Each structure stands twice: as C-alpha cells, then as structure tokens.
Tab-separated table of C-alpha atoms in Angstrom:
chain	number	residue	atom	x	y	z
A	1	UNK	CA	0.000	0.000	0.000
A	2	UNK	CA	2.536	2.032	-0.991
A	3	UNK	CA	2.111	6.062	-0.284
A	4	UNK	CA	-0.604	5.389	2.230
A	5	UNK	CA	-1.523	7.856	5.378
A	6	UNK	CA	0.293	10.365	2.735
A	7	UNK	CA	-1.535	13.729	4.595
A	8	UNK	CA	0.027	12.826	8.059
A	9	UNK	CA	3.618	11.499	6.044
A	10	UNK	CA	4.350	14.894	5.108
A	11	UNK	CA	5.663	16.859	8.089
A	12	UNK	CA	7.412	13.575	8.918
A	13	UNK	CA	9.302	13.377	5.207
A	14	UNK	CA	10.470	16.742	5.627
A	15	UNK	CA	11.926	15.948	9.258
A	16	UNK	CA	13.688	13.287	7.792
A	17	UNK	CA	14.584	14.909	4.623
A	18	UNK	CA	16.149	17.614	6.757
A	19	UNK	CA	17.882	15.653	9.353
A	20	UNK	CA	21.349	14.122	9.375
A	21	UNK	CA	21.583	10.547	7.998
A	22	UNK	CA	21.736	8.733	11.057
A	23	UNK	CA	20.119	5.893	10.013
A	24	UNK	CA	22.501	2.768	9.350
A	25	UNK	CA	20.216	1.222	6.784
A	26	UNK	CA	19.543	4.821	4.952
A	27	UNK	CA	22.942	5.310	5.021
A	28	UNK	CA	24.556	1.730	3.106
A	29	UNK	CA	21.075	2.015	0.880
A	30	UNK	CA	22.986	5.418	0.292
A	31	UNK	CA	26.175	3.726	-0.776
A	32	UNK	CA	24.776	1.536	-2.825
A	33	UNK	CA	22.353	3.334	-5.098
A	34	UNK	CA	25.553	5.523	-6.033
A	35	UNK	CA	27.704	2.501	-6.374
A	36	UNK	CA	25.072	1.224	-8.931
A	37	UNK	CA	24.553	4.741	-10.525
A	38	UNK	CA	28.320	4.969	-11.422
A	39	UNK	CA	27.867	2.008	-13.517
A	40	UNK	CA	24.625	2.829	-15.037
A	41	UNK	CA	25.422	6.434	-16.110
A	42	UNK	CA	27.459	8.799	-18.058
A	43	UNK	CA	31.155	9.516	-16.458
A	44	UNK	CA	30.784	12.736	-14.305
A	45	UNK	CA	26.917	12.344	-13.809
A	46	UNK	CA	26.676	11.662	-10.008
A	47	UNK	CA	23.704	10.693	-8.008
A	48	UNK	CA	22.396	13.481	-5.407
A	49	UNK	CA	21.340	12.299	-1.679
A	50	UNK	CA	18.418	10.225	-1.261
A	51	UNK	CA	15.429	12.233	-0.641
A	52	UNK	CA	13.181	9.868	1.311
A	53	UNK	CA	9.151	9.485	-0.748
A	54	UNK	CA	7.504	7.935	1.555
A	55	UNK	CA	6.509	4.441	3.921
A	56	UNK	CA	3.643	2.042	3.201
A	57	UNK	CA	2.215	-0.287	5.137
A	58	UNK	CA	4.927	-2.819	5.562
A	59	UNK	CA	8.437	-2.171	6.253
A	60	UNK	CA	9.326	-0.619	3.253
A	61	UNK	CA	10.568	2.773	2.150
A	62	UNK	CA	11.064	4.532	-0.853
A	63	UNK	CA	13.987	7.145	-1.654
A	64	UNK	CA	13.798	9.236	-4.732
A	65	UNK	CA	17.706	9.895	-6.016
A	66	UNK	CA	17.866	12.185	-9.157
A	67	UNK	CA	21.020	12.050	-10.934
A	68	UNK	CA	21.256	14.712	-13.796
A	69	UNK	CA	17.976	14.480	-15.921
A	70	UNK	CA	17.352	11.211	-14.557
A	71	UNK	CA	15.459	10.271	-11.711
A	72	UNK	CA	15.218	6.283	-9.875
A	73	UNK	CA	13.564	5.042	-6.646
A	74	UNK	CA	15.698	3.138	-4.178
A	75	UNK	CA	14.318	0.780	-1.956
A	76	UNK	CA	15.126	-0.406	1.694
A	77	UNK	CA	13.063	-3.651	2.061
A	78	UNK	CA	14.952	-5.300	5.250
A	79	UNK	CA	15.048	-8.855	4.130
A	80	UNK	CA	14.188	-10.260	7.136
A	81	UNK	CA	10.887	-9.028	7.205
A	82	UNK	CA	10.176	-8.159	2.831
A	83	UNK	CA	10.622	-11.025	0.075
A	84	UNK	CA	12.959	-9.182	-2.766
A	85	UNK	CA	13.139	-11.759	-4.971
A	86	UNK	CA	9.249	-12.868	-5.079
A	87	UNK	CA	8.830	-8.825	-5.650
A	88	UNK	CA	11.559	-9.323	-8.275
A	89	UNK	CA	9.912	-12.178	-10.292
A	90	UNK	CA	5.827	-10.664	-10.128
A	91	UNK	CA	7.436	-7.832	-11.790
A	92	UNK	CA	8.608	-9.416	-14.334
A	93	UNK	CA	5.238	-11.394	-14.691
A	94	UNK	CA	3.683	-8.530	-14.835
A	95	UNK	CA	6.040	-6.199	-17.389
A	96	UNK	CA	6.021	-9.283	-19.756
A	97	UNK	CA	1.248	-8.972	-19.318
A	98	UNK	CA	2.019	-5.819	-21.360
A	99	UNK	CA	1.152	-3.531	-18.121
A	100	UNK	CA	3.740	-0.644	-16.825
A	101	UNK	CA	5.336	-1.581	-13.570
A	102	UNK	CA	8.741	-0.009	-11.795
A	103	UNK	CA	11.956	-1.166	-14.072
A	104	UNK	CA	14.467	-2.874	-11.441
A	105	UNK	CA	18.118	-1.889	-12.484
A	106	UNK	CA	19.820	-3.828	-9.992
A	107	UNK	CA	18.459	-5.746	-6.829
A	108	UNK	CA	20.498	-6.979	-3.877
A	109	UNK	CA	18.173	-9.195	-2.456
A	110	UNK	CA	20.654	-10.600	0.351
A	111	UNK	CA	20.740	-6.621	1.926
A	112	UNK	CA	17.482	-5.796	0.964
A	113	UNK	CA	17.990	-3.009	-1.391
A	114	UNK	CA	16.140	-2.665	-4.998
A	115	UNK	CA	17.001	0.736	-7.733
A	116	UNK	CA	14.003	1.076	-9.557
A	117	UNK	CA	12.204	3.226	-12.454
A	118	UNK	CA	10.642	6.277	-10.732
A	119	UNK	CA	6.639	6.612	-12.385
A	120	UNK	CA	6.360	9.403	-10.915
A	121	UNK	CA	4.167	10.499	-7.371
A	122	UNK	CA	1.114	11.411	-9.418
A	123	UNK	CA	-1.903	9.035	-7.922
A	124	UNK	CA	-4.784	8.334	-8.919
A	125	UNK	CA	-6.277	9.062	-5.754
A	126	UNK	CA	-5.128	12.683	-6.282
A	127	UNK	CA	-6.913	12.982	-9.557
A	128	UNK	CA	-9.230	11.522	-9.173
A	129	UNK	CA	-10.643	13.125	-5.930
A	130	UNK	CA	-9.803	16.633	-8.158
A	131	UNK	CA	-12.226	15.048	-10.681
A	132	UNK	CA	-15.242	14.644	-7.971
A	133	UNK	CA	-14.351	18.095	-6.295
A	134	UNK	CA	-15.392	19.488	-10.117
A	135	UNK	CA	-17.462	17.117	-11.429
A	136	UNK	CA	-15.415	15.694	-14.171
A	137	UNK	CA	-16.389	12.772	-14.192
A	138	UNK	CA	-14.894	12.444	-18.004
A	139	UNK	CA	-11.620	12.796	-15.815
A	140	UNK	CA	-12.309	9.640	-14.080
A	141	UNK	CA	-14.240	7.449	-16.632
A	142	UNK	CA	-10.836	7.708	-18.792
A	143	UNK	CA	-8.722	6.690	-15.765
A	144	UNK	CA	-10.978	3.541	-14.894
A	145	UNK	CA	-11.217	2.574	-18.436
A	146	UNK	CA	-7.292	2.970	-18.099
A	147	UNK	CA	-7.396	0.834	-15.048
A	148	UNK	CA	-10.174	-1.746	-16.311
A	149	UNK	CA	-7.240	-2.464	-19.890
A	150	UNK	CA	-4.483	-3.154	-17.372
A	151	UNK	CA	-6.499	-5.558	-15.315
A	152	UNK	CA	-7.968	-6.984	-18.161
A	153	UNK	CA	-3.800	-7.097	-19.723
A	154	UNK	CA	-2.868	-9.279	-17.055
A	155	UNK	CA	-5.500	-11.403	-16.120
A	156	UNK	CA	-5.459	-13.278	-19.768
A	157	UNK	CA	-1.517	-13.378	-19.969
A	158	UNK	CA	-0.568	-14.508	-16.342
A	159	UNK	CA	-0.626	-18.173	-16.455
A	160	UNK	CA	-2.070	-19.837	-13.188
A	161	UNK	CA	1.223	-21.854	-12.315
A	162	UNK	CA	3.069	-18.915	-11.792
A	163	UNK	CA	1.620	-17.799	-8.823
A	164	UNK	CA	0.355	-19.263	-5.224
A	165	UNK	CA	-3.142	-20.039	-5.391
A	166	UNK	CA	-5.767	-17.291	-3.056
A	167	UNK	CA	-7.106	-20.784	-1.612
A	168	UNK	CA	-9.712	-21.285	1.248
A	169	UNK	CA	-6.673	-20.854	3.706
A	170	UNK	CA	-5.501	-17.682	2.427
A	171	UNK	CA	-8.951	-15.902	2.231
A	172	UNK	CA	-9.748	-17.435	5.963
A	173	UNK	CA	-6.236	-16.200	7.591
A	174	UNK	CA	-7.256	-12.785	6.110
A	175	UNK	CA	-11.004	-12.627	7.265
A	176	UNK	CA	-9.533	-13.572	10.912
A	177	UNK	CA	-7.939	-10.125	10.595
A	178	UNK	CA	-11.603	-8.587	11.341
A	179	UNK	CA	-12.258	-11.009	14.475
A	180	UNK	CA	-8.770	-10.628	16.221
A	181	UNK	CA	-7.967	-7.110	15.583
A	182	UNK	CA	-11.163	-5.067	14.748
A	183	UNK	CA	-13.514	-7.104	17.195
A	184	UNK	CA	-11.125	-7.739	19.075
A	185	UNK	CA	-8.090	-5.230	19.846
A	186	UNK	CA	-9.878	-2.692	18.932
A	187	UNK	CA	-13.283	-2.871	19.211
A	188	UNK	CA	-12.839	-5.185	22.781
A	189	UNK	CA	-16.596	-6.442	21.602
A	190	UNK	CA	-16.908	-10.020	23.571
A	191	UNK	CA	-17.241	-12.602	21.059
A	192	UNK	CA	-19.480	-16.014	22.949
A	193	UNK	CA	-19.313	-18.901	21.250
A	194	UNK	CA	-22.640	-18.397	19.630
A	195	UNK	CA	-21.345	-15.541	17.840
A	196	UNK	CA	-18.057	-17.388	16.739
A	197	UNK	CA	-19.575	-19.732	15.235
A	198	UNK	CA	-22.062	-17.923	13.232
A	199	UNK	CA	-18.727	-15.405	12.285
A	200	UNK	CA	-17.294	-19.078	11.494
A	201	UNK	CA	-20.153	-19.768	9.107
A	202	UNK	CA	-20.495	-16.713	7.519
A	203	UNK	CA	-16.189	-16.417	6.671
A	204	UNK	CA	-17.297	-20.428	5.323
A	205	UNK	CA	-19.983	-18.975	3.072
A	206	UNK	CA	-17.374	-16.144	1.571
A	207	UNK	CA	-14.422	-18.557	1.061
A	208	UNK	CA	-16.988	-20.809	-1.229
A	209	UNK	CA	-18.210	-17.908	-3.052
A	210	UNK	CA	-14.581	-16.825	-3.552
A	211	UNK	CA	-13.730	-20.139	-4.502
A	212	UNK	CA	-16.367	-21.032	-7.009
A	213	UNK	CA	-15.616	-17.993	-9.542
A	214	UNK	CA	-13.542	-17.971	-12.312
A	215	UNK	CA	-9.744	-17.564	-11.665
A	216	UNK	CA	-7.265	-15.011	-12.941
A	217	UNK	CA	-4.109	-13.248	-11.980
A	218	UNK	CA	-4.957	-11.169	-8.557
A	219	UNK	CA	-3.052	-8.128	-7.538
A	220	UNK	CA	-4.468	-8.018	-4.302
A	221	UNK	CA	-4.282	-4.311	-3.566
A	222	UNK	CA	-5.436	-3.212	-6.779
A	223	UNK	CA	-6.727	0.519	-5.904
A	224	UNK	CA	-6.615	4.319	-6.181
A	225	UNK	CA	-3.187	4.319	-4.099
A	226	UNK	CA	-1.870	1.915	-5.708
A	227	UNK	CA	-1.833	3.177	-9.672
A	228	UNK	CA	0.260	5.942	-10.988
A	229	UNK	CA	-0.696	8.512	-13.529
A	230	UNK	CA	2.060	8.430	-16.012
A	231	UNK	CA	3.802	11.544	-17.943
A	232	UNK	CA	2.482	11.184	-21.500
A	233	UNK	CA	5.986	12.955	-22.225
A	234	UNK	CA	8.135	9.778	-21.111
A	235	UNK	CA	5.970	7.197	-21.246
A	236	UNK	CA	2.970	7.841	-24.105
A	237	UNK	CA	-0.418	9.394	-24.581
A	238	UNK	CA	-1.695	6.256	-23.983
A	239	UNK	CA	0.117	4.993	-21.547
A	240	UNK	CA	-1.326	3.872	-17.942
A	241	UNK	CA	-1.468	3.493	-14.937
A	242	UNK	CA	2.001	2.473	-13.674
A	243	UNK	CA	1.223	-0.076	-10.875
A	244	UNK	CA	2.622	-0.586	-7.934
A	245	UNK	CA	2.932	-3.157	-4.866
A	246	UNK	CA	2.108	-6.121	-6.831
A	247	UNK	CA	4.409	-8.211	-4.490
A	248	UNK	CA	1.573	-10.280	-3.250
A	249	UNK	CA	-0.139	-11.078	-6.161
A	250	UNK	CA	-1.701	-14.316	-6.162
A	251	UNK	CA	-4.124	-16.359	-8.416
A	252	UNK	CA	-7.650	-16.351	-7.625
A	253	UNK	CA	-11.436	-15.139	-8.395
A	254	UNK	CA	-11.508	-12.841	-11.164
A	255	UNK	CA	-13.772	-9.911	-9.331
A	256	UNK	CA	-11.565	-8.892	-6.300
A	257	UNK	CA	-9.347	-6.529	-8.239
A	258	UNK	CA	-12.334	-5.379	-9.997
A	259	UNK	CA	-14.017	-5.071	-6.770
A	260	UNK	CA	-10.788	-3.370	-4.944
A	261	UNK	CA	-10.596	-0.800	-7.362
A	262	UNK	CA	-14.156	0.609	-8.247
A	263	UNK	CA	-15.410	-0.114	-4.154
A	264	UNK	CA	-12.114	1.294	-3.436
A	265	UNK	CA	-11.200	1.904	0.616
A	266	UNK	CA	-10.445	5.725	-0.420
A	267	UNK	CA	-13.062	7.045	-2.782
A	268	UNK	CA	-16.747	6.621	-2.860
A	269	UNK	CA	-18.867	6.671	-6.498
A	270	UNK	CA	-22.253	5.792	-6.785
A	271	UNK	CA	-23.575	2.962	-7.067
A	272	UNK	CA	-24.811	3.863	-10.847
A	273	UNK	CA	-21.407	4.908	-11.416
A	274	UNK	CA	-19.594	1.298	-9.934
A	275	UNK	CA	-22.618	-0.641	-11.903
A	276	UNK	CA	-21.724	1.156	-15.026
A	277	UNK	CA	-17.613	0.274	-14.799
A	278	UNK	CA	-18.298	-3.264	-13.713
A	279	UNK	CA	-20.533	-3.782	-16.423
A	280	UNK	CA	-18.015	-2.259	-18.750
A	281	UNK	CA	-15.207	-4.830	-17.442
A	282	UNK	CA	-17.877	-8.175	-17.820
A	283	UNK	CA	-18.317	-7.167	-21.414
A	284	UNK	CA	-14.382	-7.244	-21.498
A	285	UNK	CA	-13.838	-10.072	-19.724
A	286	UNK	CA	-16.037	-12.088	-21.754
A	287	UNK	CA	-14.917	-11.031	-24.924
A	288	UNK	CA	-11.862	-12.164	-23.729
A	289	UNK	CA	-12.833	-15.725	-22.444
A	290	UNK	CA	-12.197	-14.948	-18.601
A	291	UNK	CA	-15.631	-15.744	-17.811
A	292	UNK	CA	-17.861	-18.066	-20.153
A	293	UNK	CA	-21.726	-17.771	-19.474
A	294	UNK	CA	-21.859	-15.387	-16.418
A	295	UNK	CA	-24.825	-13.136	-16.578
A	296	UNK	CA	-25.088	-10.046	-14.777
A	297	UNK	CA	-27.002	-11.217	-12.051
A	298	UNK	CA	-24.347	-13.885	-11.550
A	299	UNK	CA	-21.223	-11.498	-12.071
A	300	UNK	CA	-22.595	-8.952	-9.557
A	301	UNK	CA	-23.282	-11.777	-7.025
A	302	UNK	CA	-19.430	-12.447	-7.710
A	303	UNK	CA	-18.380	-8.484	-7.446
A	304	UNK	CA	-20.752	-8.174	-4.064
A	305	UNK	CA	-19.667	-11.470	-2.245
A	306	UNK	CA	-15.985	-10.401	-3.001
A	307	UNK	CA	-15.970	-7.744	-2.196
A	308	UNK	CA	-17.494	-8.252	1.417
A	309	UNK	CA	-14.619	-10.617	1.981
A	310	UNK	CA	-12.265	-8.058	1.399
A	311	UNK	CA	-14.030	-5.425	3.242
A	312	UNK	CA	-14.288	-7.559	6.374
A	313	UNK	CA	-10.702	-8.248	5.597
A	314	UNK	CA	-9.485	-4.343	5.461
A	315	UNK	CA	-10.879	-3.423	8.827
A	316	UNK	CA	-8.768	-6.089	10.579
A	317	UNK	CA	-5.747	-4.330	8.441
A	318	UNK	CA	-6.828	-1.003	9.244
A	319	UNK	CA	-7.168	-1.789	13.038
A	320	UNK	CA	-4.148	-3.870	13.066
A	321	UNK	CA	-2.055	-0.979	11.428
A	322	UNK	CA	-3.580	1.533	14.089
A	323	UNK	CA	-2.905	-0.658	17.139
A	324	UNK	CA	0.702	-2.579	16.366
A	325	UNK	CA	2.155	-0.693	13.676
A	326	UNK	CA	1.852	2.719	14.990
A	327	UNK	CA	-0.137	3.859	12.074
A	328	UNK	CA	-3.871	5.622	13.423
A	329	UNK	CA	-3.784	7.416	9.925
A	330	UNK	CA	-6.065	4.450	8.602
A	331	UNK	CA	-8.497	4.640	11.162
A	332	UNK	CA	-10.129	7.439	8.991
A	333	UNK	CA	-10.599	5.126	6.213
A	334	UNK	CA	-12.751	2.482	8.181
A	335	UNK	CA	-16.078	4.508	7.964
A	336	UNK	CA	-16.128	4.089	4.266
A	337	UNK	CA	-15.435	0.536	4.667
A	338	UNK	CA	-17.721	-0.135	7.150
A	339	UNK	CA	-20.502	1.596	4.820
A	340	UNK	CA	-19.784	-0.632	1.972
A	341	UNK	CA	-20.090	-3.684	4.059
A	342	UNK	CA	-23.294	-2.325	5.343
A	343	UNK	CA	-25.075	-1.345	1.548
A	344	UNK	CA	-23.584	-4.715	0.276
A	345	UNK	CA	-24.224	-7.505	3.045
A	346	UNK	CA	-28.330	-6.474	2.939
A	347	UNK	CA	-28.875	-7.702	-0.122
A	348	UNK	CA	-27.660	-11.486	0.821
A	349	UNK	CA	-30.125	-13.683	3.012
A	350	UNK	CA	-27.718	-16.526	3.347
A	351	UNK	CA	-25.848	-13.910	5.973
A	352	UNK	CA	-28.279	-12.489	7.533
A	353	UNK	CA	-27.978	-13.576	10.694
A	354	UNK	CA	-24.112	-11.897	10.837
A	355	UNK	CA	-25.533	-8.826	9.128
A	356	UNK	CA	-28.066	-8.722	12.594
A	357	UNK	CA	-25.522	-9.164	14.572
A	358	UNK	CA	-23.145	-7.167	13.083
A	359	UNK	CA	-25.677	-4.057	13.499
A	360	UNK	CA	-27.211	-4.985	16.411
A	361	UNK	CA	-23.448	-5.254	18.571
A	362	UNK	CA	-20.414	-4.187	16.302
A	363	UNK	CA	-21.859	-1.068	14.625
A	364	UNK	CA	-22.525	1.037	18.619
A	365	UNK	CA	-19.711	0.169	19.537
A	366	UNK	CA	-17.770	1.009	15.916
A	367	UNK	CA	-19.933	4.081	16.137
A	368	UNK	CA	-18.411	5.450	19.375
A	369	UNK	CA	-15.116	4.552	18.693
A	370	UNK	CA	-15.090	5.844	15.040
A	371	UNK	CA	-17.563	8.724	15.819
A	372	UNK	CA	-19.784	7.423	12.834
A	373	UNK	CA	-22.099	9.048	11.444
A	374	UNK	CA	-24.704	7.264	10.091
C-alpha cells in the first residue's frame, strides 16, 4: 500500500529529509544506489542524496535519487521481514502482461535493497478526488477505463502456475484479521461462542463464493493508491497506470481486483457509477474468455460477495495498522469501509444472521469509537 496515510507522512518526510543521515540502513542504501549509478550512467553524472518518498504499510521505504535528468527510486526492504526476490519475479510477470510496472536496475536481495524506475508520485487518488471536487467525471471514466485495460492485460496473460493459489486458507487467515484485531483489539466487543460460530459460518460462506468464480491473476491491492498517472511525455499518450505493490499477487477469483478498485477503501462513487464500470469490465472479460456464461445477475453476485470478503478483511488491516504498527492514519478510512459492508451484506439472506448481529453489537460500539455518522 505504498504512499498510504500520505496527509500525516508529510511533516514527517520533511523531518527526515532535513535531518542528518543517522540511520545505518539509509545510510549503506545510500552507498549503494551511487555505487550502482556509477555504472549505469554517463562519467561525471553523479547521483544526489536520497530524498526519502515515503513508507507504506509494511516495512518498506522509498527514496527518490535524481542524478542529472534522470530520476530512480531506491528501496530499503529489510530482508528479514520483505521477500525481494518474489517482488523481483511478479514484476517481471507482470512487465512481460504488457502492463507498466517499476523497471528494477539492480536488486540486492541478500541486503534488501532494490534501484528502480521512478513513475512518478502522481496518484490516482489525487486525480481523481480533483475530478469529484469538479465534477469531471470524463476525468475519471478515462482513468478507470485505463485501469479496467491493465487488469484486463494481465489477467489473460498470467498463467495460473506462476503464482500461489488465493485458496480457502488464504482468504480465511485474512477474514480472521476482522475477528482478532477489529472485534477484538480494537473494538474489545466479547465474542461467545454463539457468535463465533455464526462469524465461522459466515467467513465459510465467503471462502466458497470466492472459490467457485472464475480464476485469474490477482493483484491483491489493486486501488486508487496503488496506480500511478504516467507523464504522456516519457511514457505515451496512452500509456497507464504504472502499478505498484504487486508483491503479493496471487491467483484467484476474477472480481476482487475489480471489486478493490471501483469499491475502493479511499473514494466513494455511486452505485450507478460502480454498476456502469463493472458492467463495462464483464463485457471485457467475456470477450476475452475470462468468464464463459456469467450473466449479470451472476457477475454482480461475484463483485458483491468479493468484495465483502475483502471489506471484512481491510478493517482487521486497518485496526491492526492503528494498534501494532503505529499507524492511526487508517483509522479514517474504516467509515467508508464499514458503509460498503453495510449497503452490500443487505442484499444477501444466506448472511443475515451476521448482518443482525453485526448491526445490532459491532456497529454502537464502531460508532463510538469511530464517531460514525450514520
């Protein structure tokens, strides 16, 4: 989730930015970036310092190093805690799917430090929040038919071998997230037995839904954050998005990118607008042979179910990031979860019972803590 929390990052960045390089790691990532540099470029073109872009939510962080006209992102991704080389080879999955993704020019996975093709710190998020401020909403429909190409790109070239399947296991360690952290560290909601087993049932119900869709290449965090607005100048008129943090991409039902990115943690459309995308992509994706025979009843069954998996999902993440991490910035973004899950779940009698419950018990207690408003 690369440039999350990016409001509250700012007065930190320029602390950092400003301050002596103290730190060990910043320093040899220093060192290292220039040693590669000096074989990359021109004679006499030397790398400046790093100039530190930003966090995420893992351990990594992003330095920006210009060198002349040139400009790269250095990496420190500690290796005992970030996978280089699986980063290193879903890159290249993805960059041979036709789709734009950071160049690595040089990777040293045993220190944990990665040089890398800078796309720029244009967001989506940013433009497209500009676009709803004025209404452009030509703005955004060319950005998410940008989007909807690129998914489309590497869904049908991203053979299923290539990466670990999103099975039953995966999908239930992340649900899990919601009981232990939201309900649980955060939250403190008891949880009798009663109610863990219907949570139980309901996570059971998700998984098979997951499970029982048609399977593609997953990103995983496939969102507003997470796609880059690229210079037409360097990189095309056509061009777009660059993506980023596709380290944990995985193989699995073909509507949770889909749903990640138009029911997207950071940005609310309407639901006319989300229909009208979606629809766009089915048309796609069966043209295409992703899906064979799913009508639109069926496909939005798909998009909804999916995406209340990873909605339960994200406010474990959220609370988790608040309570062990250090990060509270995300707390802001659990209202808008909390309101898809609440629009979406309605519609499905097979969870009712957890819907109940989860306004009858959760949603005083999220509203207090969260100072909801609805």
């Amino acid at each position: 989730m690369l440039f999350e929390c990016k409001e509250n990052l700012r007065q930190a960045l320029a602390n950092v930015n400003k301050a002596p390089m103290t730190d060990s790691r910043r320093n040899q990532l220093s060192l290292w970036t220039k040693g590669v540099l000096s074989r990359l470029l021109p004679k006499g073109q030397d790398a400046i310092a790093l100039e530190m872009v930003s966090g995420d939510a893992s351990f990594r962080r992003y330095f920006r190093v210009r060198a002349g006209n040139d400009s790269f992102v250095a990496v420190d991704a500690p290796p005992e805690n970030e996978d280089g080389r699986t980063f290193e080879d879903i890159s290249n999955l993805f960059r041979q799917a036709g789709v734009v993704v950071p160049k690595i020019y040089s990777a040293d996975h045993e220190r944990g430090f990665m040089l890398l093709s800078d796309l720029g710190d244009m967001l989506y998020h940013d433009v497209l929040r500009e676009a709803q401020q004025f209404d452009q909403i030509e703005v955004a429909d060319s950005l998410y038919q940008r989007a909807i190409s690129s998914l489309l790109a590497f869904q049908t070239s991203i053979d299923k071998g290539t990466l670990d399947p999103y099975n039953k296991y995966e999908l239930r360690k992340e649900m899990e997230l919601f009981e232990e952290w939201f309900c649980g560290e955060f939250l403190s909601l008891p949880l009798n037995q009663d109610i863990r087993d219907l949570i139980d049932e309901t996570f059971g119900f998700l998984e098979d839904a997951a499970l029982g869709q048609p399977e593609v290449a997953v990103h995983r965090d496939y969102h507003s954050r997470n796609l880059m607005v690229l210079d037409p100048a360097i990189f095309g008129e056509e061009a777009g998005p660059g993506i980023i943090d596709f380290q944990d991409a995985v193989f699995g039902a073909y509507t949770y990118d889909l749903v990640s990115l138009l029911r997207d943690c950071y940005l609310n459309w309407s639901p006319e607008q989300v229909d009208k995308w979606a629809t766009g992509y089915l048309e796609q994706a069966g043209e295409r042979a992703i899906v064979h025979d799913v009508d639109q009843q069926q496909f939005f069954r798909d998009f909804d179910l999916m995406g209340l998996q990873r909605h339960l999902k994200v406010m474990g993440i959220f609370a988790r990031l608040n309570i062990r991490d250090n990060k509270p910035c995300y707390l802001a973004d659990i209202p808008q979860v909390i309101r898809y899950f609440l629009e979406v779940s309605q519609r499905y009698r097979e969870i009712s019972p957890f819907v109940d419950w989860f306004n009858k018990d959760l949603l005083p207690v999220a509203r207090t803590k969260l100072n909801l408003d609805y």
